[in-house]
Amino acid sequence: MATDRPRPVTLLDVANEAGVSVSTASRALTGARRVRGDLERRVQEAVESLGYRPNEAARGLRMARTMTLGVLFHRLNSPVSLDLIDGMGAAAHEARYSLAVTSARGDKAQYTSLFRHFYGQRVDALVLIWPRGDLSAHLAPFARAGVPAVGIRWEPGEPGLTVVSADTSAGIAEAMSALAGMGHTQITVIAHGVLWVPPNLRRNYIDQAAEAVGMRLRRRTSRESGQTLREIVTSELASEEPPTVILAGYSEVGEVIASVRALGKRVPEDVSVVSFADSRFGAVAQSEHAAAIDVDSFELGRRIAAVTLEAIENGPPSEDLRIRGLSHWSPGVTIGPAPRR
Amino acid sequence: MATDRPRPVTLLDVANEAGVSVSTASRALTGARRVRGDLERRVQEAVESLGYRPNEAARGLRMARTMTLGVLFHRLNSPVSLDLIDGMGAAAHEARYSLAVTSARGDKAQYTSLFRHFYGQRVDALVLIWPRGDLSAHLAPFARAGVPAVGIRWEPGEPGLTVVSADTSAGIAEAMSALAGMGHTQITVIAHGVLWVPPNLRRNYIDQAAEAVGMRLRRRTSRESGQTLREIVTSELASEEPPTVILAGYSEVGEVIASVRALGKRVPEDVSVVSFADSRFGAVAQSEHAAAIDVDSFELGRRIAAVTLEAIENGPPSEDLRIRGLSHWSPGVTIGPAPRR
DNA sequence: TTGTAGGCGTTATCAT
DNA sequence: ATGATAACGCCTACAA
């Protein structure tokens, strides 16, 4: 139907209907300058009756602004991405911006192609979610055009990129101190699903929080050992210094709890279990009422978009951002006082 | 920096650099008409050296096409959405289209607002993911402008909307017949997480597939009973006619298996367990090597985008679409022959 | 085959 | 305060 679609109503139509010139109509709508009250009213009426909506492409051409944020995922594989999209969308839409979402699906050539695509689209800003590889060549054209780029990742300090990272230490520290306060001294972190991350800030957060409260920590992962979740739990509880708490990702807590029970132990009387939920999906998917360290990725998305919009308006901030207050400790029925030995 | 950003290179710049007129440059790039070989080469060189990329806003204004698909989620809460976005993005990007992704976050007013937003953006088509409520008022302006709308949902037959739905019966039927072939006669479907759906096509698929192979089926859900997963499994296995197979969503299989074992029964010798994985995340998150009914939501996304792009080109199809071949049965270590009674 | 010119819908500059 | 007019960057009749 692309051939014969009826021409949508334009500003000229509105102006004619209202009996004014296009410039007056435009002014009445943008509010740049004052127009006479009755004329403004007539324009508004014409807009209503004709169902006029300004053509963003034309506006973009004229204003050299597309009101579009180009969001580039290296890969779209985690529910966290959903929250980020949702959060960014919420903030962007409030500011009348659109979100052009893309994923390279882990492919390097795609990644390059998407940068070019966004350049052609003249996005007002670039948002890179967990980017990989060398970005400098990709970012250069945007930098030249004054298009800000904001990225979420752990390592700051990329030239031409404002790096935003989530500081989840608060919730982790809260959890550790709550557990320590209940007498726990030995924790096992099962870095299996969402809790598996490359050696980075979040891993540090956990280590440091444990150390700060004198909690001995063991980290187990099926990636290295090739063991199943159940085998890991079994060997841990049979070890010389068995943990009194187990921390696992939200997609594993159910199985962890069931595995503990399969060994004839009770949760939380014999072993406490804590979930790590970094997405709203995770918070729902984990066993209900499990104690959890929650991370608000939706809010993280909002904040990233806010930073980006701000950068469009006033230029990039002078330094990278570490966003706090996104994580919190949420007690639940799966934790209790440490058992006596 | 919005104020003083350097003007990006335009087609005129390219034409000057190549020593030709804009129209020649344009033709050399769009390939609409033939241009002399050497001129075409010079234009290409100019494009390279200047780093020219056509301004899509200008092109969109001229062509009355924005090369943008407006994707509207009623809510962004399931990993399936991720696959859909990724799949739609893959197909759209191949066709040089962008994906403007939005979510109403379950809010009715937002929903309305987003339709208006997309209308202003002059998206070339609308894609509605599991839309709710009365659409006719929202769709009318788009219909008037000849903008096709494609939606994914279970119930077809919305005027002005091409409804696409996933027919997952094949994979389910395969699974049932494989299980029946192993001697299973009693299955319990735990409709807890992803497997909980309102009474609809998919529920029918499961019922019909079970009936077709003479499998007795019981459906249990925590939503109605208020029981935990573990309690459901326990009561099921203690019932008069205990199931020899349990079907559960991917986020529950781990816990189901562990719960079965906690009762002193073995998987799969005493009870077989099958997972339902409707997303790539689910396929990864479920216990490894579990037998599963997989649904390829990524491909579903691709297909939806393909239908949409086709509708832009040639108008909406004459009838709604039921897409097959997206589900398949994937055996695994969690199933075995039915135990003798 | 190439160049000139007009227009897509909007905002901004300039007169009035 | 309002209206005519000139861009924004691109494509495409039309004329050469």
XYZ file of C-alpha atoms (C1' of nucleotides) in Angstrom:
714
model
C 0.000 0.000 0.000
C 3.022 2.211 0.188
C 2.069 3.583 -3.185
C -1.320 5.108 -2.619
C -1.608 5.957 0.973
C -3.553 9.103 1.707
C -1.371 12.025 2.645
C -1.470 12.539 6.429
C -2.617 15.960 7.573
C 0.130 18.549 7.678
C 0.644 21.825 9.431
C -0.547 23.584 6.310
C -3.880 21.800 6.551
C -4.187 22.912 10.150
C -3.301 26.490 9.237
C -5.896 26.562 6.484
C -8.554 25.082 8.730
C -7.791 27.675 11.391
C -7.519 30.475 8.897
C -3.964 31.434 9.820
C -0.540 31.055 8.278
C 1.705 28.083 8.807
C 4.079 30.144 10.883
C 1.352 31.155 13.269
C 0.150 27.612 13.491
C 3.669 26.427 14.191
C 4.168 29.050 16.869
C 0.854 28.253 18.451
C 1.935 24.649 18.775
C 5.558 24.964 19.772
C 4.858 27.907 22.046
C 8.099 29.540 20.994
C 6.469 32.944 20.809
C 3.111 34.121 22.074
C 0.186 34.224 19.690
C -3.185 35.800 20.176
C -5.393 33.761 22.460
C -8.267 33.272 20.056
C -5.965 32.256 17.221
C -4.188 29.784 19.427
C -7.542 28.311 20.352
C -8.586 28.010 16.738
C -5.349 26.264 15.884
C -5.848 23.839 18.740
C -9.339 23.096 17.511
C -8.096 22.488 14.001
C -5.474 20.118 15.379
C -8.144 18.190 17.226
C -10.648 18.029 14.424
C -8.094 17.027 11.806
C -6.161 14.721 14.083
C -2.903 16.438 13.296
C 0.371 15.101 14.624
C 3.619 16.797 13.620
C 5.850 14.806 11.301
C 8.918 13.976 13.340
C 11.017 13.315 10.273
C 10.416 16.827 8.997
C 10.996 18.288 12.403
C 14.142 16.242 12.726
C 15.396 17.456 9.402
C 14.791 21.058 10.307
C 16.039 20.877 13.893
C 18.926 18.535 13.173
C 17.489 16.298 15.881
C 15.798 12.981 15.435
C 14.565 12.570 19.006
C 15.949 9.069 18.840
C 18.326 7.198 21.119
C 20.262 4.439 19.418
C 20.549 1.535 21.818
C 23.079 -1.097 20.904
C 23.214 -4.398 22.716
C 26.148 -6.628 22.133
C 23.804 -9.474 22.859
C 20.222 -9.739 24.009
C 20.267 -12.705 26.296
C 19.391 -11.775 29.815
C 16.229 -10.573 31.531
C 18.350 -7.692 32.767
C 18.271 -6.391 29.205
C 14.498 -6.344 29.382
C 14.534 -4.149 32.450
C 17.098 -1.878 30.863
C 14.999 -1.471 27.730
C 11.892 -0.869 29.791
C 13.614 1.628 32.059
C 15.299 3.486 29.231
C 12.028 3.550 27.364
C 10.216 5.012 30.332
C 12.697 7.860 30.696
C 13.061 8.409 26.965
C 9.367 8.529 26.275
C 8.803 11.063 29.043
C 11.204 13.289 27.163
C 9.433 12.526 23.877
C 12.358 10.452 22.667
C 12.231 7.137 20.850
C 14.359 4.113 21.520
C 15.869 2.403 18.489
C 16.862 -0.958 19.929
C 19.340 -3.240 18.196
C 21.347 -6.308 19.032
C 24.535 -7.487 17.374
C 23.687 -11.020 18.511
C 27.301 -11.479 19.490
C 28.504 -10.905 15.951
C 31.362 -8.529 15.323
C 30.391 -7.614 11.778
C 26.838 -6.929 12.883
C 28.192 -4.687 15.574
C 30.000 -2.579 13.021
C 27.010 -2.543 10.749
C 24.750 -1.293 13.513
C 27.013 1.629 14.270
C 26.793 2.629 10.635
C 23.061 2.165 10.692
C 22.731 4.480 13.657
C 24.957 7.022 12.031
C 22.709 7.079 8.996
C 19.716 7.380 11.239
C 21.325 10.439 12.843
C 20.451 9.264 16.317
C 20.875 11.997 18.877
C 22.886 9.757 21.148
C 24.306 6.284 21.370
C 23.724 3.911 24.271
C 25.976 0.870 24.383
C 25.018 -1.979 26.652
C 27.980 -4.069 27.728
C 29.997 -3.310 24.631
C 32.877 -5.522 23.585
C 35.983 -5.052 21.558
C 37.633 -1.901 20.385
C 35.144 0.930 20.238
C 37.345 3.832 19.195
C 36.916 3.353 15.462
C 33.172 2.947 15.832
C 32.772 5.951 18.079
C 34.938 8.337 16.080
C 32.315 9.433 13.536
C 29.815 10.104 16.295
C 32.338 12.026 18.341
C 33.120 14.122 15.277
C 29.445 14.895 14.851
C 29.078 15.769 18.505
C 26.834 12.817 19.223
C 27.330 11.682 22.819
C 27.855 8.019 23.604
C 26.957 6.446 26.916
C 27.819 2.891 27.808
C 27.078 0.543 30.626
C 29.920 -1.701 31.618
C 32.265 -2.399 34.476
C 35.472 -0.816 33.292
C 35.430 2.970 33.021
C 37.854 5.151 31.139
C 37.021 4.724 27.457
C 37.765 7.893 25.533
C 34.657 9.298 23.875
C 32.364 7.160 25.987
C 30.630 8.069 29.221
C 30.728 4.864 31.192
C 27.931 4.158 33.639
C 28.191 1.266 36.036
C 25.952 -0.053 38.759
C 27.397 -0.042 42.224
C 25.597 -2.924 43.843
C 27.852 -2.985 46.877
C 25.270 -1.516 49.245
C 22.753 -4.336 48.969
C 25.492 -6.936 49.116
C 27.057 -5.339 52.173
C 23.653 -5.119 53.840
C 23.064 -8.787 53.200
C 26.454 -9.807 54.529
C 26.104 -7.794 57.682
C 22.591 -9.092 58.276
C 23.864 -12.643 57.894
C 26.872 -12.002 60.100
C 24.515 -10.565 62.676
C 22.702 -13.888 62.670
C 25.902 -15.669 63.461
C 26.855 -16.875 60.012
C 30.568 -17.219 59.398
C 30.886 -19.318 56.272
C 29.212 -18.596 52.935
C 29.355 -20.397 49.633
C 28.660 -18.399 46.498
C 27.455 -20.564 43.656
C 28.471 -18.613 40.594
C 26.421 -20.573 38.148
C 23.882 -18.547 36.177
C 23.283 -14.857 36.711
C 25.858 -14.863 39.455
C 28.569 -15.907 37.104
C 30.374 -12.842 35.939
C 33.899 -12.345 34.711
C 36.275 -11.151 37.403
C 34.994 -7.645 37.891
C 33.548 -5.083 40.181
C 30.581 -7.138 41.291
C 32.742 -10.060 42.200
C 34.828 -7.628 44.209
C 31.754 -6.255 45.923
C 30.909 -9.701 47.230
C 34.446 -10.509 48.319
C 34.885 -7.184 50.048
C 31.533 -7.303 51.786
C 32.300 -10.775 53.126
C 35.703 -9.724 54.324
C 34.319 -6.616 55.984
C 32.146 -8.679 58.291
C 34.641 -11.488 58.760
C 32.654 -13.991 56.713
C 34.687 -16.773 55.138
C 33.717 -17.165 51.498
C 34.029 -19.988 49.047
C 33.140 -19.580 45.412
C 31.948 -22.554 43.406
C 31.088 -22.657 39.762
C 29.956 -25.399 37.455
C 31.832 -23.724 34.631
C 35.106 -24.782 36.142
C 34.242 -27.991 37.883
C 31.739 -29.369 35.410
C 29.562 -30.359 38.355
C 25.825 -30.002 38.457
C 24.182 -27.670 40.905
C 23.112 -30.624 43.010
C 26.618 -32.038 43.109
C 28.015 -28.706 44.147
C 25.519 -28.366 46.978
C 26.170 -31.939 48.084
C 29.934 -31.587 48.154
C 29.737 -28.242 49.876
C 27.566 -29.482 52.708
C 29.795 -32.528 53.117
C 32.980 -30.495 53.260
C 35.078 -29.906 56.340
C 33.866 -26.384 56.769
C 30.336 -26.514 55.414
C 28.683 -23.199 54.685
C 25.882 -21.969 56.884
C 24.663 -19.801 54.024
C 24.504 -20.340 50.285
C 24.188 -17.468 47.832
C 22.966 -18.338 44.346
C 21.374 -16.729 41.338
C 17.604 -16.494 41.197
C 17.303 -19.208 38.611
C 19.112 -21.633 40.891
C 17.759 -20.970 44.375
C 14.796 -23.261 43.923
C 17.024 -26.136 42.963
C 19.548 -25.273 45.650
C 16.873 -25.330 48.339
C 15.447 -28.576 47.040
C 18.939 -30.087 46.910
C 19.628 -29.083 50.492
C 16.398 -30.733 51.550
C 17.208 -33.818 49.532
C 20.239 -34.215 51.807
C 17.960 -34.305 54.811
C 18.796 -30.785 55.894
C 16.339 -28.034 56.525
C 16.159 -24.496 55.168
C 16.739 -22.275 57.009
C 17.335 -24.216 60.223
C 20.442 -26.007 58.973
C 21.379 -23.888 55.973
C 20.272 -20.424 54.971
C 19.821 -19.612 51.311
C 20.026 -16.205 49.664
C 19.058 -15.355 46.123
C 20.624 -12.777 43.845
C 17.930 -11.197 41.651
C 19.150 -8.611 39.191
C 15.942 -8.319 37.182
C 12.223 -8.081 37.757
C 11.822 -11.387 36.000
C 14.283 -12.886 38.427
C 12.460 -11.463 41.402
C 9.317 -13.212 40.229
C 10.937 -16.403 38.972
C 12.838 -17.195 42.159
C 11.139 -19.139 44.872
C 8.691 -16.866 46.614
C 9.681 -15.338 49.870
C 13.326 -16.224 49.428
C 15.746 -13.835 51.047
C 17.367 -11.902 48.249
C 19.782 -9.272 47.156
C 17.690 -7.343 44.666
C 19.128 -5.136 41.960
C 16.825 -2.672 40.280
C 17.875 -2.881 36.641
C 14.774 -1.030 35.522
C 15.890 1.980 37.502
C 19.371 1.529 36.107
C 17.865 1.816 32.657
C 16.064 4.990 33.626
C 19.248 6.500 34.947
C 21.249 5.609 31.865
C 18.651 7.273 29.683
C 18.617 10.303 31.957
C 22.380 10.632 31.698
C 22.145 10.266 27.943
C 19.430 12.878 27.538
C 21.391 15.222 29.740
C 24.452 14.652 27.567
C 22.466 15.536 24.458
C 21.394 18.769 26.070
C 24.565 19.915 27.777
C 27.333 17.733 26.496
C 28.828 14.670 28.148
C 29.588 14.801 31.870
C 33.190 15.347 32.835
C 33.569 11.917 34.364
C 32.181 8.423 34.414
C 29.313 7.540 36.717
C 28.932 4.912 39.368
C 25.261 4.614 40.237
C 24.376 3.668 43.787
C 21.159 2.856 45.527
C 20.054 0.258 42.996
C 20.569 -2.756 45.205
C 18.989 -3.690 48.460
C 18.757 -6.527 50.881
C 15.411 -8.162 51.209
C 15.113 -10.723 54.040
C 12.888 -13.735 53.605
C 11.886 -17.107 54.957
C 14.953 -18.862 53.596
C 17.312 -17.386 56.160
C 17.614 -17.894 59.881
C 20.201 -17.879 62.654
C 23.332 -19.859 61.979
C 23.097 -23.394 63.399
C 25.328 -24.239 66.354
C 28.115 -26.559 65.576
C 26.480 20.287 22.603
C 23.350 20.311 20.535
C 24.049 23.930 19.715
C 27.373 23.801 17.927
C 27.796 20.429 16.456
C 29.617 20.310 13.162
C 27.337 19.723 10.214
C 27.577 16.105 9.048
C 28.586 15.582 5.447
C 25.724 15.742 2.970
C 25.148 14.489 -0.513
C 26.130 17.921 -1.803
C 29.533 17.571 -0.184
C 29.959 14.229 -1.871
C 28.882 15.657 -5.236
C 31.342 18.528 -4.943
C 34.158 16.218 -3.944
C 33.421 13.974 -6.892
C 32.903 16.889 -9.239
C 29.370 15.953 -10.226
C 25.885 17.218 -9.462
C 23.817 16.057 -6.530
C 21.451 14.181 -8.753
C 24.251 12.206 -10.306
C 25.625 11.453 -6.891
C 22.178 10.402 -5.715
C 21.697 8.166 -8.717
C 25.122 6.643 -8.303
C 24.185 5.674 -4.766
C 20.578 4.584 -5.115
C 21.253 2.858 -8.407
C 17.925 4.019 -9.748
C 19.405 4.867 -13.121
C 22.710 3.989 -14.627
C 25.528 6.475 -14.413
C 28.851 6.408 -16.194
C 31.243 3.949 -14.637
C 34.014 6.389 -13.868
C 31.623 8.888 -12.305
C 30.079 6.209 -10.175
C 33.535 5.237 -8.991
C 34.422 8.823 -8.130
C 31.224 9.189 -6.158
C 31.980 6.015 -4.259
C 35.442 7.278 -3.464
C 34.055 10.574 -2.239
C 31.607 8.690 -0.031
C 34.444 6.714 1.476
C 36.824 9.580 2.014
C 34.195 11.855 3.505
C 32.485 9.137 5.499
C 29.112 10.005 4.025
C 25.962 8.312 5.244
C 22.609 9.430 3.887
C 20.376 11.272 6.328
C 17.459 8.945 6.915
C 15.243 11.740 8.164
C 15.611 13.619 4.910
C 15.148 10.503 2.892
C 12.124 9.608 4.973
C 10.619 13.016 4.422
C 11.095 12.787 0.713
C 10.006 9.188 0.323
C 7.222 9.326 2.896
C 8.881 6.383 4.587
C 10.725 6.368 7.841
C 12.120 2.865 7.600
C 10.927 2.356 11.136
C 8.771 -0.338 12.700
C 6.919 0.778 15.802
C 6.901 -2.098 18.260
C 4.489 -1.795 21.126
C 4.617 -4.163 24.064
C 1.791 -4.145 26.500
C 4.323 -5.199 29.070
C 7.973 -6.167 28.952
C 8.193 -8.930 31.495
C 9.211 -12.183 29.942
C 12.361 -13.490 28.295
C 10.154 -14.339 25.340
C 9.984 -10.611 24.680
C 13.754 -10.560 24.418
C 13.732 -13.203 21.734
C 10.974 -11.407 19.894
C 12.888 -8.134 19.940
C 16.053 -9.871 18.838
C 14.312 -11.774 16.076
C 12.375 -8.781 14.814
C 15.554 -6.741 14.927
C 17.424 -9.309 12.878
C 14.806 -9.329 10.128
C 14.239 -5.582 10.245
C 17.877 -4.698 10.080
C 18.426 -6.939 7.097
C 15.822 -4.845 5.334
C 17.479 -1.660 6.587
C 14.615 -0.996 8.947
C 14.834 0.249 12.516
C 12.919 -1.033 15.490
C 11.370 1.567 17.759
C 10.623 -0.461 20.867
C 8.210 0.712 23.525
C 6.415 -0.743 26.503
C 3.220 0.509 28.090
C 4.315 -1.166 31.313
C 0.786 -2.400 31.762
C -0.605 1.106 31.867
C -3.620 1.975 29.774
C -2.861 5.680 29.458
C 0.705 4.889 28.430
C -0.663 2.553 25.824
C -2.698 5.325 24.270
C 0.174 7.744 24.478
C 2.481 5.360 22.670
C 0.103 4.981 19.750
C 0.091 8.743 19.393
C 3.851 8.807 19.654
C 4.189 6.306 16.853
C 1.753 8.210 14.736
C 3.853 11.334 15.095
C 6.918 9.343 14.253
C 5.207 8.195 11.053
C 6.307 4.615 11.580
C 5.864 2.529 8.471
C 4.079 -0.181 10.396
C 2.872 -1.072 13.840
C 3.719 -4.292 15.653
C 1.655 -5.036 18.734
C 2.873 -7.708 21.104
C 0.081 -9.286 23.108
C -2.116 -6.235 22.990
C -4.906 -5.732 25.494
C -8.142 -3.817 25.514
C -10.004 -2.197 22.684
C -7.688 -1.444 19.795
C -10.075 -0.050 17.232
C -9.801 3.570 18.329
C -6.031 3.334 18.472
C -5.702 1.656 15.120
C -8.074 3.910 13.212
C -5.628 6.751 12.438
C -3.048 4.272 11.192
C -5.584 2.450 9.070
C -6.630 5.769 7.570
C -3.013 6.529 6.701
C -2.540 3.088 5.192
C -0.109 1.998 7.884
C -0.381 -1.752 8.412
C -0.654 -3.169 11.913
C 0.481 -6.638 12.866
C -0.145 -8.167 16.251
C 0.853 -11.316 18.040
C -1.809 -12.821 20.219
C -3.943 -15.894 20.535
C -7.295 -14.643 19.329
C -7.479 -13.726 15.640
C -10.089 -11.622 13.935
C -9.411 -8.040 14.941
C -10.438 -5.627 12.178
C -7.505 -3.595 10.939
C -5.005 -5.908 12.573
C -3.169 -8.836 11.047
C -2.999 -11.339 13.870
C -0.064 -13.716 14.011
C -0.040 -16.581 16.446
C 2.401 -19.367 17.143
C 1.144 -22.854 16.605
C 3.211 -24.858 19.054
C 1.148 -27.985 18.693
C 3.749 -29.898 16.696
C 6.423 -29.940 19.394
C 3.868 -30.733 22.060
C 2.390 -33.558 20.011
C 5.850 -34.943 19.332
C 6.639 -34.916 23.013
C 3.398 -36.623 23.957
C 3.796 -39.338 21.407
C 7.407 -39.930 22.393
C 6.353 -40.254 26.011
C 3.435 -42.511 25.148
C 5.855 -44.624 23.154
C 7.872 -45.080 26.323
C 4.846 -46.385 28.100
C 3.766 -43.291 29.958
C 0.063 -42.963 30.591
C -0.308 -40.305 33.250
C 1.131 -36.800 33.040
C 0.905 -33.876 35.409
C 1.299 -30.410 33.969
C 2.472 -27.930 36.554
C 1.156 -24.639 35.229
C 3.178 -22.481 37.498
C 5.467 -19.995 35.750
C 5.867 -19.826 31.991
C 3.447 -22.690 31.629
C 0.679 -20.746 33.210
C -1.387 -19.174 30.488
C -5.010 -18.108 30.401
C -7.303 -20.691 28.839
C -6.202 -20.453 25.248
C -4.776 -22.156 22.255
C -1.649 -23.408 23.923
C -3.582 -24.975 26.738
C -5.686 -26.666 24.088
C -2.601 -27.909 22.284
C -1.477 -29.728 25.391
C -4.886 -31.199 26.172
C -5.425 -32.335 22.612
C -1.969 -33.833 22.263
C -2.443 -35.805 25.466
C -5.827 -37.023 24.389
C -4.570 -38.024 20.970
C -2.123 -40.520 22.480
C -4.411 -41.639 25.275
C -2.384 -39.935 28.017
C -4.315 -38.999 31.129
C -3.545 -35.445 32.116
C -3.807 -33.554 35.367
C -3.168 -29.848 35.575
C -1.903 -28.333 38.799
C -1.233 -24.722 39.494
C -0.086 -22.841 42.548
C -2.226 -19.915 41.496
C -5.335 -21.801 42.418
C -4.184 -24.029 45.216
C -1.736 -21.658 46.883
C 0.654 -24.592 47.229
C 4.382 -24.373 46.671
C 6.014 -26.268 43.865
C 7.381 -28.772 46.341
C 3.979 -29.347 47.888
C 2.443 -29.886 44.494
C 5.070 -32.439 43.544
C 4.706 -34.185 46.874
C 0.948 -34.442 46.716
C 1.034 -35.540 43.108
C 3.442 -38.393 43.711
C 1.426 -39.483 46.751
C -1.849 -39.457 44.867
C -3.799 -42.529 43.850
C -2.790 -42.260 40.246
C 0.649 -40.709 40.446
C 2.037 -39.308 37.215
C 4.882 -41.046 35.488
C 5.810 -37.782 33.792
C 5.779 -34.205 34.999
C 5.776 -31.261 32.591
C 6.847 -27.915 34.014
C 8.154 -24.565 32.877
C 11.890 -24.125 32.493
C 12.186 -22.038 35.616
C 10.663 -24.825 37.666
C 12.174 -28.044 36.324
C 15.253 -27.805 38.504
C 13.165 -27.512 41.607
C 10.751 -30.186 40.419
C 13.566 -32.641 39.858
C 15.127 -31.856 43.210
C 11.737 -32.219 44.889
C 11.192 -35.603 43.309
C 14.574 -36.728 44.577
C 13.845 -35.329 48.016
C 10.996 -37.829 48.158
C 13.436 -40.650 47.602
C 12.448 -41.160 43.993
C 14.762 -41.124 41.035
C 14.635 -39.157 37.789
C 14.018 -40.616 35.289
C 13.733 -44.163 36.663
C 10.665 -43.437 38.814
C 9.449 -40.192 37.313
C 10.277 -38.520 34.012
C 10.466 -34.753 33.849
C 9.951 -32.556 30.813
C 10.651 -28.855 30.560
C 8.803 -26.269 28.507
C 11.258 -23.670 27.213
C 9.736 -20.866 25.167
C 12.821 -18.659 25.084
C 16.535 -18.950 24.563
C 17.046 -17.765 28.093
C 14.796 -20.554 29.280
C 16.695 -23.125 27.267
C 19.871 -22.068 29.041
C 18.379 -21.496 32.466
C 16.730 -24.873 32.765
C 18.687 -27.790 34.093
C 21.105 -28.923 31.440
C 20.200 -31.910 29.391
C 16.597 -31.867 30.534
C 14.137 -33.205 28.020
C 12.239 -30.236 26.696
C 9.598 -28.859 24.431
C 11.415 -25.934 22.877
C 9.692 -22.988 21.259
C 11.766 -20.767 19.020
C 10.548 -17.299 19.913
C 13.471 -15.700 18.131
C 12.271 -17.186 14.880
C 8.750 -16.111 15.738
C 10.081 -12.571 15.985
C 11.743 -12.883 12.600
C 8.539 -14.100 11.052
C 6.454 -11.339 12.549
C 8.856 -8.760 11.180
C 8.829 -10.478 7.802
C 5.045 -10.381 7.688
C 5.123 -6.733 8.675
C 7.666 -5.749 6.060
C 5.680 -7.628 3.468
C 2.551 -5.749 4.542
C 4.338 -2.440 4.112
C 5.308 -3.405 0.603
C 2.176 -5.069 -0.655
C -0.532 -4.344 1.840
C -1.782 -6.568 4.652
C -2.387 -10.252 3.910
C -5.964 -11.293 3.384
C -6.087 -13.406 6.511
C -4.494 -13.973 9.875
C -1.469 -16.227 10.201
C -0.821 -19.268 12.299
C 2.891 -19.964 12.268
C 4.017 -23.561 12.516
C 7.354 -25.228 12.856
C 8.505 -23.122 15.793
C 8.281 -25.842 18.393
C 10.095 -29.107 18.654
C 10.658 -31.959 21.007
C 14.119 -32.336 22.392
C 14.731 -35.562 24.368
C 17.123 -35.514 27.299
C 18.415 -37.377 30.327
C 15.386 -36.551 32.455
C 13.112 -38.967 30.665
C 13.047 -42.705 30.502
C 10.621 -45.600 30.123
C 7.576 -45.509 32.370
C 8.114 -47.544 35.539
C 6.115 -50.731 35.922
C 3.431 -50.632 38.511
C 23.641 10.265 -19.414
C 23.768 14.553 -16.774
C 22.167 18.891 -14.554
C 18.460 22.072 -12.824
C 14.763 22.809 -10.010
C 10.906 21.740 -7.073
C 9.003 19.874 -3.085
C 8.460 16.591 1.106
C 6.760 19.236 6.446
C 8.746 21.833 9.702
C 10.954 25.797 12.149
C 13.374 30.217 12.077
C 14.521 34.650 10.042
C 12.986 38.458 8.278
C 9.870 42.009 7.113
C 5.522 44.010 7.952
C 1.775 39.656 16.707
C 1.571 37.831 12.117
C 2.845 36.260 7.392
C 5.878 35.315 3.509
C 10.074 32.886 2.687
C 14.203 30.384 3.135
C 16.387 26.643 4.582
C 17.159 21.362 6.448
C 18.981 16.819 2.898
C 17.190 14.027 -0.203
C 14.963 12.174 -4.522
C 12.989 12.669 -9.050
C 10.466 14.735 -12.781
C 11.883 17.472 -16.437
C 14.881 19.736 -19.478
C 19.230 19.823 -21.768
